[in-house]
PDB file of C-alpha atoms in Angstrom:
ATOM      1  CA  UNK A   1      92.290 103.874 112.725  1.00  0.00           C
ATOM      2  CA  UNK A   2      88.947 105.518 113.260  1.00  0.00           C
ATOM      3  CA  UNK A   3      86.976 102.307 113.095  1.00  0.00           C
ATOM      4  CA  UNK A   4      83.259 102.867 113.365  1.00  0.00           C
ATOM      5  CA  UNK A   5      81.106  99.838 114.013  1.00  0.00           C
ATOM      6  CA  UNK A   6      77.356  99.509 113.679  1.00  0.00           C
ATOM      7  CA  UNK A   7      76.554  96.127 115.095  1.00  0.00           C
ATOM      8  CA  UNK A   8      78.969  93.689 113.468  1.00  0.00           C
ATOM      9  CA  UNK A   9      79.612  95.894 110.433  1.00  0.00           C
ATOM     10  CA  UNK A  10      82.609  98.184 110.209  1.00  0.00           C
ATOM     11  CA  UNK A  11      81.416 101.228 108.258  1.00  0.00           C
ATOM     12  CA  UNK A  12      84.811 102.964 108.093  1.00  0.00           C
ATOM     13  CA  UNK A  13      85.696 101.384 104.707  1.00  0.00           C
ATOM     14  CA  UNK A  14      82.402 102.620 103.304  1.00  0.00           C
ATOM     15  CA  UNK A  15      83.238 106.147 104.454  1.00  0.00           C
ATOM     16  CA  UNK A  16      86.679 105.929 102.786  1.00  0.00           C
ATOM     17  CA  UNK A  17      85.096 104.605  99.599  1.00  0.00           C
ATOM     18  CA  UNK A  18      82.562 107.427  99.640  1.00  0.00           C
ATOM     19  CA  UNK A  19      85.326 109.964 100.176  1.00  0.00           C
ATOM     20  CA  UNK A  20      87.565 108.716  97.399  1.00  0.00           C
ATOM     21  CA  UNK A  21      85.000 107.617  94.831  1.00  0.00           C
ATOM     22  CA  UNK A  22      82.377 110.322  95.290  1.00  0.00           C
ATOM     23  CA  UNK A  23      83.824 113.480  96.866  1.00  0.00           C
ATOM     24  CA  UNK A  24      87.136 113.548  94.980  1.00  0.00           C
ATOM     25  CA  UNK A  25      85.708 113.185  91.438  1.00  0.00           C
ATOM     26  CA  UNK A  26      82.884 115.623  92.155  1.00  0.00           C
ATOM     27  CA  UNK A  27      85.310 118.276  93.362  1.00  0.00           C
ATOM     28  CA  UNK A  28      87.676 117.616  90.461  1.00  0.00           C
ATOM     29  CA  UNK A  29      84.824 117.799  87.936  1.00  0.00           C
ATOM     30  CA  UNK A  30      83.594 121.049  89.436  1.00  0.00           C
ATOM     31  CA  UNK A  31      87.086 122.528  89.207  1.00  0.00           C
ATOM     32  CA  UNK A  32      87.451 121.661  85.520  1.00  0.00           C
ATOM     33  CA  UNK A  33      83.916 122.200  84.252  1.00  0.00           C
ATOM     34  CA  UNK A  34      82.594 125.207  86.190  1.00  0.00           C
ATOM     35  CA  UNK A  35      83.811 128.768  85.681  1.00  0.00           C
ATOM     36  CA  UNK A  36      82.290 130.259  88.842  1.00  0.00           C
ATOM     37  CA  UNK A  37      84.549 130.031  91.883  1.00  0.00           C
ATOM     38  CA  UNK A  38      81.545 130.045  94.193  1.00  0.00           C
ATOM     39  CA  UNK A  39      80.200 126.863  92.612  1.00  0.00           C
ATOM     40  CA  UNK A  40      83.681 125.315  92.694  1.00  0.00           C
ATOM     41  CA  UNK A  41      83.848 126.040  96.411  1.00  0.00           C
ATOM     42  CA  UNK A  42      80.390 124.630  97.141  1.00  0.00           C
ATOM     43  CA  UNK A  43      81.582 121.200  98.407  1.00  0.00           C
ATOM     44  CA  UNK A  44      84.239 122.886 100.536  1.00  0.00           C
ATOM     45  CA  UNK A  45      81.709 125.301 102.012  1.00  0.00           C
ATOM     46  CA  UNK A  46      79.205 122.548 102.785  1.00  0.00           C
ATOM     47  CA  UNK A  47      81.818 120.258 104.321  1.00  0.00           C
ATOM     48  CA  UNK A  48      83.316 123.141 106.329  1.00  0.00           C
ATOM     49  CA  UNK A  49      79.951 124.082 107.797  1.00  0.00           C
ATOM     50  CA  UNK A  50      79.250 120.449 108.688  1.00  0.00           C
ATOM     51  CA  UNK A  51      82.728 120.006 110.232  1.00  0.00           C
ATOM     52  CA  UNK A  52      82.349 123.133 112.348  1.00  0.00           C
ATOM     53  CA  UNK A  53      78.868 122.033 113.431  1.00  0.00           C
ATOM     54  CA  UNK A  54      80.233 118.607 114.395  1.00  0.00           C
ATOM     55  CA  UNK A  55      83.094 120.236 116.328  1.00  0.00           C
ATOM     56  CA  UNK A  56      80.653 122.462 118.213  1.00  0.00           C
ATOM     57  CA  UNK A  57      78.423 119.460 118.916  1.00  0.00           C
ATOM     58  CA  UNK A  58      81.483 117.600 120.223  1.00  0.00           C
ATOM     59  CA  UNK A  59      82.268 120.435 122.622  1.00  0.00           C
ATOM     60  CA  UNK A  60      78.703 120.701 123.902  1.00  0.00           C
ATOM     61  CA  UNK A  61      77.869 116.976 124.156  1.00  0.00           C
ATOM     62  CA  UNK A  62      78.832 114.405 126.717  1.00  0.00           C
ATOM     63  CA  UNK A  63      79.553 110.676 126.748  1.00  0.00           C
ATOM     64  CA  UNK A  64      79.035 108.649 123.577  1.00  0.00           C
ATOM     65  CA  UNK A  65      77.382 111.489 121.699  1.00  0.00           C
ATOM     66  CA  UNK A  66      80.568 113.540 121.933  1.00  0.00           C
ATOM     67  CA  UNK A  67      82.590 110.632 120.582  1.00  0.00           C
ATOM     68  CA  UNK A  68      80.193 110.228 117.660  1.00  0.00           C
ATOM     69  CA  UNK A  69      80.392 113.931 116.798  1.00  0.00           C
ATOM     70  CA  UNK A  70      84.180 113.846 117.088  1.00  0.00           C
ATOM     71  CA  UNK A  71      84.386 110.950 114.636  1.00  0.00           C
ATOM     72  CA  UNK A  72      82.048 112.811 112.267  1.00  0.00           C
ATOM     73  CA  UNK A  73      84.205 115.942 112.526  1.00  0.00           C
ATOM     74  CA  UNK A  74      87.365 113.949 111.754  1.00  0.00           C
ATOM     75  CA  UNK A  75      85.825 112.278 108.705  1.00  0.00           C
ATOM     76  CA  UNK A  76      84.493 115.613 107.446  1.00  0.00           C
ATOM     77  CA  UNK A  77      87.975 117.100 107.874  1.00  0.00           C
ATOM     78  CA  UNK A  78      89.386 114.212 105.833  1.00  0.00           C
ATOM     79  CA  UNK A  79      86.821 114.944 103.112  1.00  0.00           C
ATOM     80  CA  UNK A  80      87.922 118.582 103.153  1.00  0.00           C
ATOM     81  CA  UNK A  81      91.512 117.418 102.738  1.00  0.00           C
ATOM     82  CA  UNK A  82      90.473 115.311  99.725  1.00  0.00           C
ATOM     83  CA  UNK A  83      88.782 118.394  98.231  1.00  0.00           C
ATOM     84  CA  UNK A  84      92.038 120.282  98.767  1.00  0.00           C
ATOM     85  CA  UNK A  85      93.948 117.559  96.931  1.00  0.00           C
ATOM     86  CA  UNK A  86      91.506 117.880  94.018  1.00  0.00           C
ATOM     87  CA  UNK A  87      92.059 121.650  93.980  1.00  0.00           C
ATOM     88  CA  UNK A  88      95.831 121.065  93.966  1.00  0.00           C
ATOM     89  CA  UNK A  89      95.642 118.630  91.063  1.00  0.00           C
ATOM     90  CA  UNK A  90      93.451 121.082  89.170  1.00  0.00           C
ATOM     91  CA  UNK A  91      95.922 123.930  89.796  1.00  0.00           C
ATOM     92  CA  UNK A  92      98.897 121.846  88.646  1.00  0.00           C
ATOM     93  CA  UNK A  93      97.158 120.728  85.458  1.00  0.00           C
ATOM     94  CA  UNK A  94      95.966 124.267  84.695  1.00  0.00           C
ATOM     95  CA  UNK A  95      99.464 125.627  85.204  1.00  0.00           C
ATOM     96  CA  UNK A  96     101.049 122.974  82.973  1.00  0.00           C
ATOM     97  CA  UNK A  97      98.555 123.540  80.165  1.00  0.00           C
ATOM     98  CA  UNK A  98      98.996 127.291  80.404  1.00  0.00           C
ATOM     99  CA  UNK A  99      95.335 127.978  81.110  1.00  0.00           C
ATOM    100  CA  UNK A 100      94.854 130.043  84.193  1.00  0.00           C
ATOM    101  CA  UNK A 101      91.378 130.362  85.690  1.00  0.00           C
TER     102      UNK A 101
END
């Protein structure tokens, strides 16, 4: 699923590792440590802008470039989903501890 090859190297596992080991903890740490909602939303805003830009580039490109931008848009959407999971975990923990933001 969504294999991306550069030469003989499949970079899809590296993208999944980046998503799960970097994006998820950063979003979770921002949710717990930062009081400002704007700063908490910063990864979501950045990833949303990049995903929309990749989707627009997909629509305006042709051939292999369009495929590349489509794959980028899908991976950025997956990263947004991971950020949403982090927000959900944060909300559940905050609700259980009785601390509301």
